[in-house]
Each structure stands twice: as structure tokens, then as C-alpha cells.
JSON list of C-alpha atoms in Angstrom, two decimals:
[
{"chain": "A", "resi": 287, "resn": "MET", "atom": "CA", "xyz": [-0.03, 0.09, -0.01]},
{"chain": "A", "resi": 288, "resn": "ALA", "atom": "CA", "xyz": [1.40, 3.39, -0.87]},
{"chain": "A", "resi": 289, "resn": "THR", "atom": "CA", "xyz": [1.84, 6.02, 1.64]},
{"chain": "A", "resi": 290, "resn": "ALA", "atom": "CA", "xyz": [0.89, 9.75, 1.19]},
{"chain": "A", "resi": 291, "resn": "ASP", "atom": "CA", "xyz": [4.32, 10.76, 2.16]},
{"chain": "A", "resi": 292, "resn": "THR", "atom": "CA", "xyz": [5.70, 8.94, -0.95]},
{"chain": "A", "resi": 293, "resn": "ASN", "atom": "CA", "xyz": [2.79, 9.91, -3.45]},
{"chain": "A", "resi": 294, "resn": "THR", "atom": "CA", "xyz": [3.04, 13.77, -2.89]},
{"chain": "A", "resi": 295, "resn": "ASN", "atom": "CA", "xyz": [4.52, 15.83, -5.74]},
{"chain": "A", "resi": 296, "resn": "HIS", "atom": "CA", "xyz": [7.88, 17.23, -4.38]},
{"chain": "A", "resi": 297, "resn": "TYR", "atom": "CA", "xyz": [7.97, 19.77, -7.24]},
{"chain": "A", "resi": 298, "resn": "LEU", "atom": "CA", "xyz": [4.78, 21.56, -6.30]},
{"chain": "A", "resi": 299, "resn": "ASP", "atom": "CA", "xyz": [5.74, 21.32, -2.43]},
{"chain": "A", "resi": 300, "resn": "SER", "atom": "CA", "xyz": [9.01, 23.04, -3.25]},
{"chain": "A", "resi": 301, "resn": "HIS", "atom": "CA", "xyz": [7.62, 25.46, -5.90]},
{"chain": "A", "resi": 302, "resn": "PRO", "atom": "CA", "xyz": [4.46, 26.97, -4.21]},
{"chain": "A", "resi": 303, "resn": "SER", "atom": "CA", "xyz": [4.08, 29.37, -7.15]},
{"chain": "A", "resi": 304, "resn": "ALA", "atom": "CA", "xyz": [3.97, 26.52, -9.71]},
{"chain": "A", "resi": 305, "resn": "ASP", "atom": "CA", "xyz": [1.40, 26.26, -12.38]},
{"chain": "A", "resi": 306, "resn": "ILE", "atom": "CA", "xyz": [-1.79, 24.82, -10.71]},
{"chain": "A", "resi": 307, "resn": "TYR", "atom": "CA", "xyz": [-2.64, 23.21, -13.87]},
{"chain": "A", "resi": 308, "resn": "PHE", "atom": "CA", "xyz": [0.42, 20.92, -14.03]},
{"chain": "A", "resi": 309, "resn": "SER", "atom": "CA", "xyz": [1.03, 17.64, -12.26]},
{"chain": "A", "resi": 310, "resn": "ASP", "atom": "CA", "xyz": [2.89, 14.52, -12.94]},
{"chain": "A", "resi": 311, "resn": "MET", "atom": "CA", "xyz": [-0.15, 12.45, -13.88]},
{"chain": "A", "resi": 312, "resn": "SER", "atom": "CA", "xyz": [-1.24, 15.43, -15.99]},
{"chain": "A", "resi": 313, "resn": "ALA", "atom": "CA", "xyz": [2.05, 15.39, -17.91]},
{"chain": "A", "resi": 314, "resn": "ALA", "atom": "CA", "xyz": [1.77, 11.73, -18.43]},
{"chain": "A", "resi": 315, "resn": "LEU", "atom": "CA", "xyz": [-1.55, 12.24, -20.55]},
{"chain": "A", "resi": 316, "resn": "VAL", "atom": "CA", "xyz": [0.28, 14.07, -23.40]},
{"chain": "A", "resi": 317, "resn": "ASP", "atom": "CA", "xyz": [0.75, 11.03, -25.57]},
{"chain": "A", "resi": 318, "resn": "ILE", "atom": "CA", "xyz": [-2.42, 9.48, -24.83]},
{"chain": "A", "resi": 319, "resn": "ASN", "atom": "CA", "xyz": [-4.31, 8.25, -27.96]},
{"chain": "A", "resi": 320, "resn": "PHE", "atom": "CA", "xyz": [-8.02, 7.99, -28.45]},
{"chain": "A", "resi": 321, "resn": "ASN", "atom": "CA", "xyz": [-7.98, 6.81, -32.14]},
{"chain": "A", "resi": 322, "resn": "ASP", "atom": "CA", "xyz": [-9.24, 3.39, -31.20]},
{"chain": "A", "resi": 323, "resn": "MET", "atom": "CA", "xyz": [-12.11, 4.73, -28.99]},
{"chain": "A", "resi": 324, "resn": "GLU", "atom": "CA", "xyz": [-15.43, 5.19, -30.57]},
{"chain": "A", "resi": 325, "resn": "SER", "atom": "CA", "xyz": [-16.73, 8.75, -30.57]},
{"chain": "A", "resi": 326, "resn": "ILE", "atom": "CA", "xyz": [-19.51, 7.97, -28.16]},
{"chain": "A", "resi": 327, "resn": "ASN", "atom": "CA", "xyz": [-17.08, 6.63, -25.62]},
{"chain": "A", "resi": 328, "resn": "CYS", "atom": "CA", "xyz": [-14.68, 9.64, -26.06]},
{"chain": "A", "resi": 329, "resn": "GLN", "atom": "CA", "xyz": [-17.84, 11.76, -25.32]},
{"chain": "A", "resi": 330, "resn": "PHE", "atom": "CA", "xyz": [-18.71, 9.93, -22.37]},
{"chain": "A", "resi": 331, "resn": "LEU", "atom": "CA", "xyz": [-15.22, 10.00, -20.94]},
{"chain": "A", "resi": 332, "resn": "MET", "atom": "CA", "xyz": [-14.91, 13.92, -21.70]},
{"chain": "A", "resi": 333, "resn": "HIS", "atom": "CA", "xyz": [-18.24, 14.28, -19.76]},
{"chain": "A", "resi": 334, "resn": "SER", "atom": "CA", "xyz": [-17.05, 12.17, -16.86]},
{"chain": "A", "resi": 335, "resn": "CYS", "atom": "CA", "xyz": [-13.91, 14.10, -16.63]},
{"chain": "A", "resi": 336, "resn": "ASP", "atom": "CA", "xyz": [-15.77, 17.38, -16.56]},
{"chain": "A", "resi": 337, "resn": "GLU", "atom": "CA", "xyz": [-18.36, 16.05, -13.84]},
{"chain": "A", "resi": 338, "resn": "ALA", "atom": "CA", "xyz": [-15.45, 14.67, -11.78]},
{"chain": "A", "resi": 339, "resn": "ARG", "atom": "CA", "xyz": [-13.56, 17.92, -11.94]},
{"chain": "A", "resi": 340, "resn": "ALA", "atom": "CA", "xyz": [-16.57, 19.92, -10.93]},
{"chain": "A", "resi": 341, "resn": "GLY", "atom": "CA", "xyz": [-17.32, 17.42, -7.95]},
{"chain": "A", "resi": 342, "resn": "LEU", "atom": "CA", "xyz": [-13.71, 17.74, -6.84]},
{"chain": "A", "resi": 343, "resn": "TYR", "atom": "CA", "xyz": [-13.82, 21.50, -6.77]},
{"chain": "A", "resi": 344, "resn": "HIS", "atom": "CA", "xyz": [-17.04, 21.52, -4.66]},
{"chain": "A", "resi": 345, "resn": "CYS", "atom": "CA", "xyz": [-15.72, 19.03, -2.42]},
{"chain": "A", "resi": 346, "resn": "LEU", "atom": "CA", "xyz": [-12.31, 20.95, -1.84]},
{"chain": "A", "resi": 347, "resn": "SER", "atom": "CA", "xyz": [-14.26, 23.91, -1.43]},
{"chain": "A", "resi": 348, "resn": "PHE", "atom": "CA", "xyz": [-16.48, 22.36, 1.05]},
{"chain": "A", "resi": 349, "resn": "LEU", "atom": "CA", "xyz": [-13.42, 21.01, 3.09]},
{"chain": "A", "resi": 350, "resn": "GLY", "atom": "CA", "xyz": [-11.78, 24.37, 2.97]},
{"chain": "A", "resi": 351, "resn": "ASP", "atom": "CA", "xyz": [-14.94, 25.93, 4.46]},
{"chain": "A", "resi": 352, "resn": "VAL", "atom": "CA", "xyz": [-15.04, 23.41, 7.27]},
{"chain": "A", "resi": 353, "resn": "LEU", "atom": "CA", "xyz": [-11.47, 23.76, 8.24]},
{"chain": "A", "resi": 354, "resn": "THR", "atom": "CA", "xyz": [-11.84, 27.44, 8.51]},
{"chain": "A", "resi": 355, "resn": "LYS", "atom": "CA", "xyz": [-14.84, 27.10, 10.99]},
{"chain": "A", "resi": 356, "resn": "GLU", "atom": "CA", "xyz": [-14.22, 27.28, 14.74]},
{"chain": "A", "resi": 357, "resn": "HIS", "atom": "CA", "xyz": [-14.33, 23.61, 15.29]},
{"chain": "A", "resi": 358, "resn": "ALA", "atom": "CA", "xyz": [-11.42, 23.09, 13.00]},
{"chain": "A", "resi": 359, "resn": "GLU", "atom": "CA", "xyz": [-9.23, 23.88, 16.12]},
{"chain": "A", "resi": 360, "resn": "GLU", "atom": "CA", "xyz": [-10.49, 20.63, 17.72]},
{"chain": "A", "resi": 361, "resn": "LEU", "atom": "CA", "xyz": [-8.80, 18.51, 14.74]},
{"chain": "A", "resi": 362, "resn": "SER", "atom": "CA", "xyz": [-5.68, 16.82, 15.87]},
{"chain": "A", "resi": 363, "resn": "PRO", "atom": "CA", "xyz": [-2.30, 17.39, 14.39]},
{"chain": "A", "resi": 364, "resn": "ALA", "atom": "CA", "xyz": [-2.22, 13.84, 12.87]},
{"chain": "A", "resi": 365, "resn": "ASN", "atom": "CA", "xyz": [-5.71, 14.64, 11.40]},
{"chain": "A", "resi": 366, "resn": "LEU", "atom": "CA", "xyz": [-4.71, 17.87, 9.92]},
{"chain": "A", "resi": 367, "resn": "HIS", "atom": "CA", "xyz": [-1.61, 16.18, 8.49]},
{"chain": "A", "resi": 368, "resn": "GLN", "atom": "CA", "xyz": [-3.66, 13.52, 6.89]},
{"chain": "A", "resi": 369, "resn": "ILE", "atom": "CA", "xyz": [-6.05, 16.17, 5.58]},
{"chain": "A", "resi": 370, "resn": "GLY", "atom": "CA", "xyz": [-3.31, 17.86, 3.85]},
{"chain": "A", "resi": 371, "resn": "HIS", "atom": "CA", "xyz": [-1.98, 14.85, 2.35]},
{"chain": "A", "resi": 372, "resn": "THR", "atom": "CA", "xyz": [-5.39, 13.81, 0.91]},
{"chain": "A", "resi": 373, "resn": "LEU", "atom": "CA", "xyz": [-5.98, 17.27, -0.48]},
{"chain": "A", "resi": 374, "resn": "SER", "atom": "CA", "xyz": [-2.50, 17.40, -2.08]},
{"chain": "A", "resi": 375, "resn": "SER", "atom": "CA", "xyz": [-3.38, 13.99, -3.72]},
{"chain": "A", "resi": 376, "resn": "ILE", "atom": "CA", "xyz": [-6.82, 15.12, -4.80]},
{"chain": "A", "resi": 377, "resn": "SER", "atom": "CA", "xyz": [-5.20, 18.24, -6.30]},
{"chain": "A", "resi": 378, "resn": "GLN", "atom": "CA", "xyz": [-3.17, 15.98, -8.75]},
{"chain": "A", "resi": 379, "resn": "LEU", "atom": "CA", "xyz": [-6.40, 14.87, -10.37]},
{"chain": "A", "resi": 380, "resn": "VAL", "atom": "CA", "xyz": [-7.70, 18.35, -11.27]},
{"chain": "A", "resi": 381, "resn": "PRO", "atom": "CA", "xyz": [-5.09, 19.18, -13.94]},
{"chain": "A", "resi": 382, "resn": "ALA", "atom": "CA", "xyz": [-5.07, 15.38, -15.23]},
{"chain": "A", "resi": 383, "resn": "LEU", "atom": "CA", "xyz": [-8.98, 15.69, -15.63]},
{"chain": "A", "resi": 384, "resn": "THR", "atom": "CA", "xyz": [-8.52, 19.16, -17.26]},
{"chain": "A", "resi": 385, "resn": "ASP", "atom": "CA", "xyz": [-6.05, 17.78, -19.78]},
{"chain": "A", "resi": 386, "resn": "LEU", "atom": "CA", "xyz": [-7.85, 14.50, -20.44]},
{"chain": "A", "resi": 387, "resn": "SER", "atom": "CA", "xyz": [-11.05, 16.51, -21.14]},
{"chain": "A", "resi": 388, "resn": "SER", "atom": "CA", "xyz": [-9.34, 18.88, -23.47]},
{"chain": "A", "resi": 389, "resn": "TYR", "atom": "CA", "xyz": [-7.53, 16.03, -25.35]},
{"chain": "A", "resi": 390, "resn": "LEU", "atom": "CA", "xyz": [-10.87, 14.24, -25.95]},
{"chain": "A", "resi": 391, "resn": "LYS", "atom": "CA", "xyz": [-12.50, 17.32, -26.90]},
{"chain": "A", "resi": 392, "resn": "MET", "atom": "CA", "xyz": [-10.01, 18.11, -29.61]},
{"chain": "A", "resi": 393, "resn": "ASP", "atom": "CA", "xyz": [-10.02, 14.64, -30.69]},
{"chain": "A", "resi": 394, "resn": "LEU", "atom": "CA", "xyz": [-13.76, 14.64, -31.18]},
{"chain": "A", "resi": 395, "resn": "MET", "atom": "CA", "xyz": [-13.49, 18.03, -33.03]},
{"chain": "A", "resi": 396, "resn": "LYS", "atom": "CA", "xyz": [-11.13, 16.33, -35.61]},
{"chain": "A", "resi": 397, "resn": "ARG", "atom": "CA", "xyz": [-13.64, 13.82, -36.06]},
{"chain": "A", "resi": 398, "resn": "GLY", "atom": "CA", "xyz": [-16.30, 16.18, -36.75]},
{"chain": "A", "resi": 399, "resn": "VAL", "atom": "CA", "xyz": [-18.44, 15.02, -33.81]},
{"chain": "A", "resi": 400, "resn": "MET", "atom": "CA", "xyz": [-18.10, 18.34, -31.96]},
{"chain": "A", "resi": 401, "resn": "CYS", "atom": "CA", "xyz": [-17.90, 21.71, -33.11]}
]
């Protein structure tokens, strides 16, 4: 089982002003090819990426609001540490979902399925 300590992106930790639209996972998607996928499956995957990204945004926003409330001070340092690692891991998905959705949209536009 992987631990949060080994899965965090040390590049982003050491460069807090780094581009929020970059992650190692996102960079790995650059060479992905959808030629063998049917257009309807590409559309479904693109829609799923967009929905997941919106859900992640709302989840992170909710967690941020909860952690800034008065009861947040009742959280133990270990809980806060775990929440931090969890949020960092989730944040790696946002740029990957954005890129995957964009790649699918470009591919579908080349196919003439989308305008």
C-alpha cells in the first residue's frame, strides 16, 4: 500500500507558485491516443472528466470552508496532516482531468463529432 508521504508531488511542494494546471499525472497524459475509441465513448469519458472535476472542486471548497470554522481547532495535528496529504493527492487529479477532457474534445473536433 502506498503512503501519502511517497505520493506527494515534491515539485509542487518546493515551488508553491508552480502552475496549478500541472501535475505529474497530467504530464503523463500528453501522449494518450483516442484513435481506437469510438466517438460516443470519447464523449462519455470527456463528460465524466468534466463532472469529476466539478465534483472535486466542490468537495475541496467544502473542506476548505469546514477547516476554517471554529471547530477546526478541535482537529488533531495527525488529522490535519492526513487531510493535507489527502487534499494534495486530490489536487493532482484536477489538472489531469482538465487535460484529459481537453484532449478528448480536440480529438472529437477532428472527427467532426463536436464543433
